[in-house]
mmCIF file of C-alpha atoms in Angstrom:
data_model
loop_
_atom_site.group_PDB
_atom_site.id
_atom_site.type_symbol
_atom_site.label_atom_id
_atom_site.label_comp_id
_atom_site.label_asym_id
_atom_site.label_seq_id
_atom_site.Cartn_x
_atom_site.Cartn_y
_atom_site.Cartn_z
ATOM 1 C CA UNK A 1 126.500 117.592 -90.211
ATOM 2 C CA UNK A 2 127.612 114.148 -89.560
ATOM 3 C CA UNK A 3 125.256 112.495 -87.609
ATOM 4 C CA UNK A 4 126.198 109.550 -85.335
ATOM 5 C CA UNK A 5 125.861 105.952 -86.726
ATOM 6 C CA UNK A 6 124.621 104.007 -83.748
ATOM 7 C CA UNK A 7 127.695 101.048 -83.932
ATOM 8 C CA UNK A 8 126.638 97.229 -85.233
ATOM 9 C CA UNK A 9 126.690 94.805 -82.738
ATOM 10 C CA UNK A 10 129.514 92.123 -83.391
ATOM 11 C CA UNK A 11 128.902 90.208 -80.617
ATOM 12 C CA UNK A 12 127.288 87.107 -82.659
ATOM 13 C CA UNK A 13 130.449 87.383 -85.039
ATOM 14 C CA UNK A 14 132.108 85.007 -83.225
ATOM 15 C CA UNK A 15 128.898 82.458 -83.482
ATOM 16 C CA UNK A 16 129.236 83.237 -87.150
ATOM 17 C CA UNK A 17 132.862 82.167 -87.693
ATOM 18 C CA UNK A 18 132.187 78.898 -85.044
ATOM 19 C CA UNK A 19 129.066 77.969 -87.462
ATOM 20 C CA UNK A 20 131.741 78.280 -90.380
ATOM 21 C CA UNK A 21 134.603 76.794 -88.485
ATOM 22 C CA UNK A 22 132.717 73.417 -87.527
ATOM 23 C CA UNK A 23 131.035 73.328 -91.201
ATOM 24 C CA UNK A 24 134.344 72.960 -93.003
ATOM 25 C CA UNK A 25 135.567 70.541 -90.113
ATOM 26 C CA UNK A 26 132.986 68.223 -90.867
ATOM 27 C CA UNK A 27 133.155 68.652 -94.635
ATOM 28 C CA UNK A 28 136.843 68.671 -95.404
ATOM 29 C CA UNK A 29 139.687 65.919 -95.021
ATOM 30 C CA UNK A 30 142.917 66.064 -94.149
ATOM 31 C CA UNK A 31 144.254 63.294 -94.924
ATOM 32 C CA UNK A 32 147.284 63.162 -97.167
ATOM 33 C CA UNK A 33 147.177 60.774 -99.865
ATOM 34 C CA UNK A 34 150.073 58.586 -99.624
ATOM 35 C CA UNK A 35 151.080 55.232 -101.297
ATOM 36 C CA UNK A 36 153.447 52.965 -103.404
ATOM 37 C CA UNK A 37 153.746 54.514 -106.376
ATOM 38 C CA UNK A 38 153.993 52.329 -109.305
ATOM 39 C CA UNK A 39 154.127 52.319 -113.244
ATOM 40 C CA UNK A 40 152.008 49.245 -115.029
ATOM 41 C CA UNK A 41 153.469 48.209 -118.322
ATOM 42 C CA UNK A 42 152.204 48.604 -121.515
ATOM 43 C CA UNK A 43 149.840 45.811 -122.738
ATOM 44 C CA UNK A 44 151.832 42.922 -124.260
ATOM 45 C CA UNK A 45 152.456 43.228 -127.752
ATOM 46 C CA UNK A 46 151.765 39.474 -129.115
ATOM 47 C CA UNK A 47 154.021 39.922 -132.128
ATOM 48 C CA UNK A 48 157.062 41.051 -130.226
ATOM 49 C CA UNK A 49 159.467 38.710 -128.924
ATOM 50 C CA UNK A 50 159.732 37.718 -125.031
ATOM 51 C CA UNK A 51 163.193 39.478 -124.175
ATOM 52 C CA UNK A 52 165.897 36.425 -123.059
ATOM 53 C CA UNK A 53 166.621 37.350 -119.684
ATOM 54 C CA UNK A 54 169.252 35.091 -118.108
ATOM 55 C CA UNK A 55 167.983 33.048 -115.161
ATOM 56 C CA UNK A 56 170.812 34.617 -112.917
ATOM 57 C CA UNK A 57 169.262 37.970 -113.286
ATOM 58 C CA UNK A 58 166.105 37.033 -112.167
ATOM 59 C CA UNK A 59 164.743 37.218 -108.650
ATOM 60 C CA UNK A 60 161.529 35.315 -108.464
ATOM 61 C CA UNK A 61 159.150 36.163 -105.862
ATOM 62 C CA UNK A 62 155.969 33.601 -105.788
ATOM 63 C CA UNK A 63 152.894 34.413 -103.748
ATOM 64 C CA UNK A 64 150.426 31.937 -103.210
ATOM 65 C CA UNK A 65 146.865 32.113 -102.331
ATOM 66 C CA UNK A 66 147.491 31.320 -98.488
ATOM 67 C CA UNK A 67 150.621 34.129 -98.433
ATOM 68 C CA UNK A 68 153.188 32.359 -98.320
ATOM 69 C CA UNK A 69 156.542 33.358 -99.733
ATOM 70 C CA UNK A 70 158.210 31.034 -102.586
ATOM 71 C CA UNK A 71 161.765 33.087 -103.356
ATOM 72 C CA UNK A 72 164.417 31.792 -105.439
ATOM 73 C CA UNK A 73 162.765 28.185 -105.493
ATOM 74 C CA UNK A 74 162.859 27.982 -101.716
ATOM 75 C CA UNK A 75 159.793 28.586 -99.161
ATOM 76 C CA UNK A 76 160.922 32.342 -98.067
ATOM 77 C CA UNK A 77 159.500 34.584 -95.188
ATOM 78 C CA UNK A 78 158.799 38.031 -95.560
ATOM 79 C CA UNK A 79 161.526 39.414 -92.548
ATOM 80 C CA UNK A 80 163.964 37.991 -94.677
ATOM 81 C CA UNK A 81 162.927 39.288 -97.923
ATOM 82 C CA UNK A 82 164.087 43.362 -97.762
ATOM 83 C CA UNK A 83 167.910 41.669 -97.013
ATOM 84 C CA UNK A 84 167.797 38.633 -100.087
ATOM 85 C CA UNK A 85 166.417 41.454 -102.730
ATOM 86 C CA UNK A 86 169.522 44.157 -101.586
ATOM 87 C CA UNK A 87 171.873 41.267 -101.789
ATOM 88 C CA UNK A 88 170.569 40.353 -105.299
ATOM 89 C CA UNK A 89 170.428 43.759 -106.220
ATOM 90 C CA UNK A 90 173.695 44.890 -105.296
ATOM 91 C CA UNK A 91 175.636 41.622 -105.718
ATOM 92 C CA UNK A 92 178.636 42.976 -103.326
ATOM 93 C CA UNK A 93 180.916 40.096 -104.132
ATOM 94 C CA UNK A 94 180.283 39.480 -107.398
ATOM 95 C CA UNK A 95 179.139 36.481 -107.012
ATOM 96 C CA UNK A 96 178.307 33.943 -110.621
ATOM 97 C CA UNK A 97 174.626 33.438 -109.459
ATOM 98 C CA UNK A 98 173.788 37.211 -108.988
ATOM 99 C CA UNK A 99 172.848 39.322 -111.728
ATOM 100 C CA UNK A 100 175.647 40.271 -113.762
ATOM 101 C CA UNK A 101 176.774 44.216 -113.945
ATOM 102 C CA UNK A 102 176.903 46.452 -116.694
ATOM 103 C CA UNK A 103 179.363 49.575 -116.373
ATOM 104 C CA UNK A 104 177.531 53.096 -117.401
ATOM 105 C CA UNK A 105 178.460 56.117 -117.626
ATOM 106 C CA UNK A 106 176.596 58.077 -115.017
ATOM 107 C CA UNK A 107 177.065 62.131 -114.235
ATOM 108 C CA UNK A 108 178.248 62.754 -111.063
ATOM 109 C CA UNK A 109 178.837 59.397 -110.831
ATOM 110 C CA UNK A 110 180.845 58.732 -113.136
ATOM 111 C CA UNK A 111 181.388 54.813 -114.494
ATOM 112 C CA UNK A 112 179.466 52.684 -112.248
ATOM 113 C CA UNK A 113 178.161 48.952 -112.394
ATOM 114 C CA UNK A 114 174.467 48.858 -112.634
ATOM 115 C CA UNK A 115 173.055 46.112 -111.825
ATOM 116 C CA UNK A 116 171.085 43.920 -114.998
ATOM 117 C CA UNK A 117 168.690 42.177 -111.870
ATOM 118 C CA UNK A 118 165.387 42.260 -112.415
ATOM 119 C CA UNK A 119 162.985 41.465 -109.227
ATOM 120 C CA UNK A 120 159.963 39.094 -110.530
ATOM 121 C CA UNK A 121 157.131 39.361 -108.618
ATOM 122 C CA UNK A 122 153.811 37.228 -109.239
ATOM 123 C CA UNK A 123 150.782 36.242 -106.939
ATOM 124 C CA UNK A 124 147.769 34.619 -106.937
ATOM 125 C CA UNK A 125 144.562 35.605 -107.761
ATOM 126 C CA UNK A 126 143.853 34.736 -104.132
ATOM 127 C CA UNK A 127 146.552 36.431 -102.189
ATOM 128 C CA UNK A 128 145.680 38.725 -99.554
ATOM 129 C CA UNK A 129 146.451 42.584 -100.951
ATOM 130 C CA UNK A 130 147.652 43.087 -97.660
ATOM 131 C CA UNK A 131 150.290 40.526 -98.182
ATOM 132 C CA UNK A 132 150.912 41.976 -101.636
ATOM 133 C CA UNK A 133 151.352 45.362 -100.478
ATOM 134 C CA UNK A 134 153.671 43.768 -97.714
ATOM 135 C CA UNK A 135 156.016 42.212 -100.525
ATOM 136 C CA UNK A 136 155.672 45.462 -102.526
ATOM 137 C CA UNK A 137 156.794 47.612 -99.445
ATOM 138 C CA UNK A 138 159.418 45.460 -98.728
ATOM 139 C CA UNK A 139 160.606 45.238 -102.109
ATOM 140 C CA UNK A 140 160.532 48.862 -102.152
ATOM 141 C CA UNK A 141 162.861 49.203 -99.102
ATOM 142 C CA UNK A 142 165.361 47.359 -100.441
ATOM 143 C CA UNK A 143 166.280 49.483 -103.681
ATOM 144 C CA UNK A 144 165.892 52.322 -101.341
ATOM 145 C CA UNK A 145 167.958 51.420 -99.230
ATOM 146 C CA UNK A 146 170.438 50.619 -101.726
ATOM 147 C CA UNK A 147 169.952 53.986 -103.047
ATOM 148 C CA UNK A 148 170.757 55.899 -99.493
ATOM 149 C CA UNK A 149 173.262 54.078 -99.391
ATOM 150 C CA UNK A 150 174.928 55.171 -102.571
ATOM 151 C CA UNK A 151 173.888 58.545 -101.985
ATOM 152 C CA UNK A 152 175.511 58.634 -98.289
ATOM 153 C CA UNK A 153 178.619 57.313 -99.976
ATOM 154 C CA UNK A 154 178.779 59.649 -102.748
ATOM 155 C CA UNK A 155 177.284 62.805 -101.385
ATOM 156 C CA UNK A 156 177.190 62.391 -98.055
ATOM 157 C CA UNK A 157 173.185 63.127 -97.529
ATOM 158 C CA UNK A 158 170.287 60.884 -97.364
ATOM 159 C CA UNK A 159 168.654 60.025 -100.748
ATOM 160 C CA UNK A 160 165.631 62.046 -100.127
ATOM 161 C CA UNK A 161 167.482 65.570 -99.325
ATOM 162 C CA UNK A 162 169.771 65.187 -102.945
ATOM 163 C CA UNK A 163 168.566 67.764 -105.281
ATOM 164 C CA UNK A 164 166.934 66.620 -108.985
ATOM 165 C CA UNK A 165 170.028 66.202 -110.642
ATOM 166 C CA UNK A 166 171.404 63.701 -108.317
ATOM 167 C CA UNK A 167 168.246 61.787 -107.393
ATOM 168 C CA UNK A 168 168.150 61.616 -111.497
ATOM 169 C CA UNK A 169 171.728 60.302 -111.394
ATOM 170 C CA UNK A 170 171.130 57.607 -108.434
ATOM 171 C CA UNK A 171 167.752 56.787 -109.956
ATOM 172 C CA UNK A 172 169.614 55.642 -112.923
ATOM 173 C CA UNK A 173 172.684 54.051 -110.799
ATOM 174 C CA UNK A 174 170.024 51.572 -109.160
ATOM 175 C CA UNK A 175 166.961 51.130 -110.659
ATOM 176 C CA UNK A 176 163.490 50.340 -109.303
ATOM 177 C CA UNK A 177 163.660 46.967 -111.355
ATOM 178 C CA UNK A 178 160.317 45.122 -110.183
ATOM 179 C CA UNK A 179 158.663 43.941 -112.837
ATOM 180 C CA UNK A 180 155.332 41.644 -111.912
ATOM 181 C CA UNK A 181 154.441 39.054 -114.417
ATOM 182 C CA UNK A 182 151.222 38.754 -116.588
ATOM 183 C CA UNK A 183 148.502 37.207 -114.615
ATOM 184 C CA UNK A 184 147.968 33.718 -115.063
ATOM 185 C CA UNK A 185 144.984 31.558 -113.388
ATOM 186 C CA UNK A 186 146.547 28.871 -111.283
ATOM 187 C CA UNK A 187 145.333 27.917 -108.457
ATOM 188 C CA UNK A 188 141.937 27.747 -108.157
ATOM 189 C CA UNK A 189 140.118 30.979 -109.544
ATOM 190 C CA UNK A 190 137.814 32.927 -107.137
ATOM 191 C CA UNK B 1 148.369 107.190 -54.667
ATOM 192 C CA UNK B 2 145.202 107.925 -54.442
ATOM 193 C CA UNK B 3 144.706 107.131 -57.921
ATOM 194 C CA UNK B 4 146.139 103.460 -57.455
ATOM 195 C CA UNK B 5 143.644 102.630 -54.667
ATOM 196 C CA UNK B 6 141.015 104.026 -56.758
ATOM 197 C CA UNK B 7 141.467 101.222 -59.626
ATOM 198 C CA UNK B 8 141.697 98.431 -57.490
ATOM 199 C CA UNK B 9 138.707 99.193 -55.495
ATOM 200 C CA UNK B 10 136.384 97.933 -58.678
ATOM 201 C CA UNK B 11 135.701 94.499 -59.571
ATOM 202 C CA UNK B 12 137.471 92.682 -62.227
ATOM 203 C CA UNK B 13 137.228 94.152 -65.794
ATOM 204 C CA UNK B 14 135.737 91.419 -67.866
ATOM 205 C CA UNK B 15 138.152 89.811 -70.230
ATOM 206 C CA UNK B 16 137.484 91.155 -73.974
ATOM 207 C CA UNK B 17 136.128 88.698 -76.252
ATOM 208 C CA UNK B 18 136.544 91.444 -79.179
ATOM 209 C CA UNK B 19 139.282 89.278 -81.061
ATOM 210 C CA UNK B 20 137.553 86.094 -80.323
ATOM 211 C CA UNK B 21 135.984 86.159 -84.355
ATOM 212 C CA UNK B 22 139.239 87.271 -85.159
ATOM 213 C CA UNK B 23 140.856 84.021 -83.783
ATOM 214 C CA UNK B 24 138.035 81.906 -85.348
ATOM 215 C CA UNK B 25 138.583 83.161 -88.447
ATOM 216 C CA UNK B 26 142.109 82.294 -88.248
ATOM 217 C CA UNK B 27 141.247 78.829 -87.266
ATOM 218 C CA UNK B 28 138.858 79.026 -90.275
ATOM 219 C CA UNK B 29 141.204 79.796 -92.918
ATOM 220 C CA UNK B 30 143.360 77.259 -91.737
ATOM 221 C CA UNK B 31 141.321 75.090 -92.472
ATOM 222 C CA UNK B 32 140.081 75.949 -94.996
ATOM 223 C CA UNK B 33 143.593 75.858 -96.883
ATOM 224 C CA UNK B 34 144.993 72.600 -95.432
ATOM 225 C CA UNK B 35 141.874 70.685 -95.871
ATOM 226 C CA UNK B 36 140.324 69.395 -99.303
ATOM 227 C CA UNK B 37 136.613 68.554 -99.982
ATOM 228 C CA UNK B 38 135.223 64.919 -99.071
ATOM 229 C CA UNK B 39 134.138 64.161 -102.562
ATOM 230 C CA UNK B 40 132.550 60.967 -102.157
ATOM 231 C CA UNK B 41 130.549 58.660 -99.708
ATOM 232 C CA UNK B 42 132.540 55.768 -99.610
ATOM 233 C CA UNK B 43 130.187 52.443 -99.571
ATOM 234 C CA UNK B 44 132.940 49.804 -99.198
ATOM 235 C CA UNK B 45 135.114 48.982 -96.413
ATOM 236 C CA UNK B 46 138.542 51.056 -96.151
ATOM 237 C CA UNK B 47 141.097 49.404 -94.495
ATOM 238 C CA UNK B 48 143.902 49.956 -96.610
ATOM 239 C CA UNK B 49 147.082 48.140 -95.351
ATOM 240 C CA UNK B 50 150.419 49.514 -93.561
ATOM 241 C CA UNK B 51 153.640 50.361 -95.570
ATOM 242 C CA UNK B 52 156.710 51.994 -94.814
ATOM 243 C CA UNK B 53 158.103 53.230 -98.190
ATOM 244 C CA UNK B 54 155.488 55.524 -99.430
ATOM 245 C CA UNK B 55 155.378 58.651 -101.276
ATOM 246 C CA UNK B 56 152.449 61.708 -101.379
ATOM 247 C CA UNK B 57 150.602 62.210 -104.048
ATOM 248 C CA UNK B 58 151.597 65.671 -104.720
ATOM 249 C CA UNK B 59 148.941 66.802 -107.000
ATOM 250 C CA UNK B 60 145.327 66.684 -105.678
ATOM 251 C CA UNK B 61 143.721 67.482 -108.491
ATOM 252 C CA UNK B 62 145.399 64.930 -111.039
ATOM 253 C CA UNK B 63 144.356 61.548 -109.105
ATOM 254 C CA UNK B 64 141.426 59.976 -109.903
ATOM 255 C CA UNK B 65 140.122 57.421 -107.154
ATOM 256 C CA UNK B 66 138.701 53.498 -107.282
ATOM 257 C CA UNK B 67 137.795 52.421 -103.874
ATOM 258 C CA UNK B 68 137.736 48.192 -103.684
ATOM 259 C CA UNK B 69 136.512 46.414 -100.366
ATOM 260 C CA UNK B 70 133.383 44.878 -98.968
ATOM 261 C CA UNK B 71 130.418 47.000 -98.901
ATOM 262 C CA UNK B 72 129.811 48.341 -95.213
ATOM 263 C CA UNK B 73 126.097 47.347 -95.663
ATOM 264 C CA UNK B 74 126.874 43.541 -96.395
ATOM 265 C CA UNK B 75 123.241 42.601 -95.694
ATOM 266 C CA UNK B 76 122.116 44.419 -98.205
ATOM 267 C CA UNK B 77 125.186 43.818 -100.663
ATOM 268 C CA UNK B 78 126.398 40.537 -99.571
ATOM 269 C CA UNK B 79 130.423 40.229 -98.358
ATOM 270 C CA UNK B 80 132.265 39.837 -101.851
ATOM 271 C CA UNK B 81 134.486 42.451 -102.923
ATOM 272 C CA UNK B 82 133.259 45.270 -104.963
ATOM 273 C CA UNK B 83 134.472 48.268 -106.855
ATOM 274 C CA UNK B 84 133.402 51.303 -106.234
ATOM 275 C CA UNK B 85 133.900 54.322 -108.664
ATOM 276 C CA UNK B 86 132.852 57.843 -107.940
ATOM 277 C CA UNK B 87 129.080 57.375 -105.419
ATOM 278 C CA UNK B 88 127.987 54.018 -106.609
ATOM 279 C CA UNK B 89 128.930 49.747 -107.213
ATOM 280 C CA UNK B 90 130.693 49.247 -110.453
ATOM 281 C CA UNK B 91 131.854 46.503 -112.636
ATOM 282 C CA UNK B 92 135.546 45.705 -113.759
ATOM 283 C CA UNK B 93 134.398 46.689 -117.009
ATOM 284 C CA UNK B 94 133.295 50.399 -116.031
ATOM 285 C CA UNK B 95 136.610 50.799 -115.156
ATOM 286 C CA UNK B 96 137.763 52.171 -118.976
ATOM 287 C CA UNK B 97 134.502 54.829 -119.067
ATOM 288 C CA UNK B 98 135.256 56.102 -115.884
ATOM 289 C CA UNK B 99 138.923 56.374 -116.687
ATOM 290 C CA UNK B 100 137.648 58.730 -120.184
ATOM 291 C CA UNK B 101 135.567 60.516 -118.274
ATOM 292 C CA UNK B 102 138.376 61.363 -115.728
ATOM 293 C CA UNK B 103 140.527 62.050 -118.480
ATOM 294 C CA UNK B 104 137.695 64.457 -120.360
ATOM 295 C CA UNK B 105 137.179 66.455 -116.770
ATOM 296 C CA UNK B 106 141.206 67.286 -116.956
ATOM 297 C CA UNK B 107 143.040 70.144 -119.331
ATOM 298 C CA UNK B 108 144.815 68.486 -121.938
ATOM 299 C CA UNK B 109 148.040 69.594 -120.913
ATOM 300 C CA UNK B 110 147.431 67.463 -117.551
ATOM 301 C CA UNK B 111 145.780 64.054 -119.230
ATOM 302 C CA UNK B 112 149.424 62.316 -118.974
ATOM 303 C CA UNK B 113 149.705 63.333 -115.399
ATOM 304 C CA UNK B 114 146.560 61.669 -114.258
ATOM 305 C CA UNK B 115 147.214 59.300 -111.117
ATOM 306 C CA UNK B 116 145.155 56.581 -110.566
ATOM 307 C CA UNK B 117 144.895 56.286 -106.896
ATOM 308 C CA UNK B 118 143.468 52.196 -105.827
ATOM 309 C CA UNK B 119 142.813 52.621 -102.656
ATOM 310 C CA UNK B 120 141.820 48.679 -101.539
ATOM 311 C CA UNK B 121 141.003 47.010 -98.031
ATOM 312 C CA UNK B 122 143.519 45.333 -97.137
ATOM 313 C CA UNK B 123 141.267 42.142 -96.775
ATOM 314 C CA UNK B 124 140.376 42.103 -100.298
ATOM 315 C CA UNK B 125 141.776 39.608 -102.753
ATOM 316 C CA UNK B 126 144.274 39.992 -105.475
ATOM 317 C CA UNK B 127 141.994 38.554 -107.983
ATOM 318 C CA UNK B 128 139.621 41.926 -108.294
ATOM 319 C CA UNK B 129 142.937 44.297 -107.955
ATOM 320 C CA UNK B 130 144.760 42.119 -110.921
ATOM 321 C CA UNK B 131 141.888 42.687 -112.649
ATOM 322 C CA UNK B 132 141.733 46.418 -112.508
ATOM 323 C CA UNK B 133 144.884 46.460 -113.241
ATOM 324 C CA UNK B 134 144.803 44.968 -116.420
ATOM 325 C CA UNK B 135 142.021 47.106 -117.768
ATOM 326 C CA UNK B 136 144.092 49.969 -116.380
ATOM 327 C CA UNK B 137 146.632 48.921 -118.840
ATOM 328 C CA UNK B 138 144.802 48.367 -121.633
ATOM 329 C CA UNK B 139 143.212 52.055 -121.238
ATOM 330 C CA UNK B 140 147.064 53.175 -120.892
ATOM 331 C CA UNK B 141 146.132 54.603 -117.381
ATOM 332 C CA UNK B 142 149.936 53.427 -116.147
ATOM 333 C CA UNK B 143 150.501 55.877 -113.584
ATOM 334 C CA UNK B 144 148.991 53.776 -110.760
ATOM 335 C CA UNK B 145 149.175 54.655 -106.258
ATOM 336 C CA UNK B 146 148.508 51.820 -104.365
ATOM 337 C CA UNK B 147 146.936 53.894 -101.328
ATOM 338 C CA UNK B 148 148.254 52.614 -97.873
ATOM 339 C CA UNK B 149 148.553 53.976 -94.320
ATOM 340 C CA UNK B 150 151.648 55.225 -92.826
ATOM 341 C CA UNK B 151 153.191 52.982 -90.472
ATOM 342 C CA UNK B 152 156.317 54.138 -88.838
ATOM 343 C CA UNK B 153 159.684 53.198 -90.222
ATOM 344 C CA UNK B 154 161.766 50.409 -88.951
ATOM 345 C CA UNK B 155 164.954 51.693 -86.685
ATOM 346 C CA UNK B 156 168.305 51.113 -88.059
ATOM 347 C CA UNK B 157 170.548 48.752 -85.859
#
């Protein structure tokens, strides 16, 4: 005969869980990680040539120890620097001192001018890596929003809803073209 | 109606808490999935700077962390930037055996994946981050995250 199992108290299951609860809050993060992602070259090879890139397809962006902005030869401020870089980037008007265009064949686009500019970036050993990250963020912004762009005209949609395919095919259509130069010492070394 | 009158007559039932550890454990799991595992103590300073154009790191488990800023405890330490890899202070030249080591701790099938997250206070100079860099490179860890905060995107006039 069955006899009857006197019932466990759960009343300090609760307690239990809390206990649990506020150990993994204290433990865990939530932060997501989240950055500019970026791919460092190779080291230099000191056999191979240096590539002859023409001067008009170069964008030079100089940052000096006290961040401040040299672009294109000229003192240059950082508000202005997202609109200069999509204007040398995309060269609307075809203009002899912008990079020159090479015509690809693209799917889904089809035969479309990519642009041969290449954005030079070099800084100091003593600029500020928030500055850096400033230039690199606003660098950024400008081939992405060259890229929506495209993508709005093309597909209609913002870049970052286009499936693989066509983010491939934009990628290719406007590269992320920032190349930083090999680290030099000028300017005082700390 | 009798019966009616008969209810109300009593004093308020108390409220169950019987699903209370049921709700907790909800809470718990939650957690518990959307949360990772602080994995180290960080010794320098963290301020990483603001950015608009950033992506997520989608895989956790392929990023490998060097923290750079002034060490909170500059009286012991001094105020000059330092690296920090894994729990302790470590030299530019570290840099390529903690990279191996990263690499060693991952499948094979993963080893080209492997982020290298720099996650640097945003007072530090370039000098220590070029640095890294370059021994990044000559390690051939090229898959590089420069860590920032999120800071709300600029409206479009």
């Amino acid at each position: 005969m069955a006899r009857k199992v006197p019932e466990i108290n759960a009343g300090s299951m609760a307690d239990i869980s809390f206990l649990l609860l506020i150990f993994f809050l204290v433990t865990t993060t939530m932060d997501v990680d989240s950055g500019i992602v970026r791919r460092l070259p190779p080291p230099p090879d000191p056999t191979a040539d240096i590539p002859e890139v023409k001067e008009r397809n170069i964008f030079n962006v100089l940052v000096n120890k006290s961040d401040r902005l040299f672009v294109e030869g000229r003192w240059g401020d950082i508000s202005n620097l997202r609109a200069e870089a999509k204007e040398f980037l995309a060269n609307p008007n075809n203009r002899e001192d912008l990079p020159e265009k090479k015509f690809e064949v693209i799917p889904y686009l089809g035969e479309y001018p990519v642009s041969r500019g290449i954005i030079s970036l070099k800084n100091d050993r003593g600029t500020s890596y928030n500055m850096y990250i400033q230039v690199q963020n606003e660098l950024t912004a400008a081939v992405n929003e060259l890229r929506d762009e495209l993508s709005r005209q093309k597909f209609g949609v913002k870049f970052s809803e286009l499936s693989q395919d066509y983010t491939d095919a934009i990628q290719k259509a406007i590269p992320m073209s920032i190349s930083e130069a090999e680290p030099e010492d000028i300017g005082g070394t700390k | 109606m009798a019966r009616f009158k008969k209810e109300k007559s009593g004093e308020l039932p108390a409220i169950s808490t019987a699903s209370m550890p049921d709700i907790i454990f909800m809470l718990l799991f939650f957690f518990m999935v959307t949360t990772t595992m602080r994995e180290v103590t960080l010794k320098v300073r963290n301020k990483m700077p603001e950015a608009t154009e950033v992506q997520k790191l989608e895989k956790k488990a392929l990023v490998s962390f060097i923290y750079i800023g002034p060490p909170i405890q500059s009286k012991l330490y001094g105020t000059e930037s330092r690296i920090q890899l894994n729990d302790s202070f470590r030299t530019v030249a570290d840099i390529a055996e903690f990279i191996y080591t990263e690499r060693e701790a991952r499948v094979e099938a993963d080893r080209p994946l492997l982020t290298t997250s720099l996650k640097v206070d945003q007072e530090v100079k370039m000098g220590v981050v070029t640095d890294v860099k370059q021994e990044l490179r000559k390690v051939g860890a090229f898959k590089i995250n420069y860590s920032t905060r999120k800071k709300a995107a600029k409206t479009l006039e």
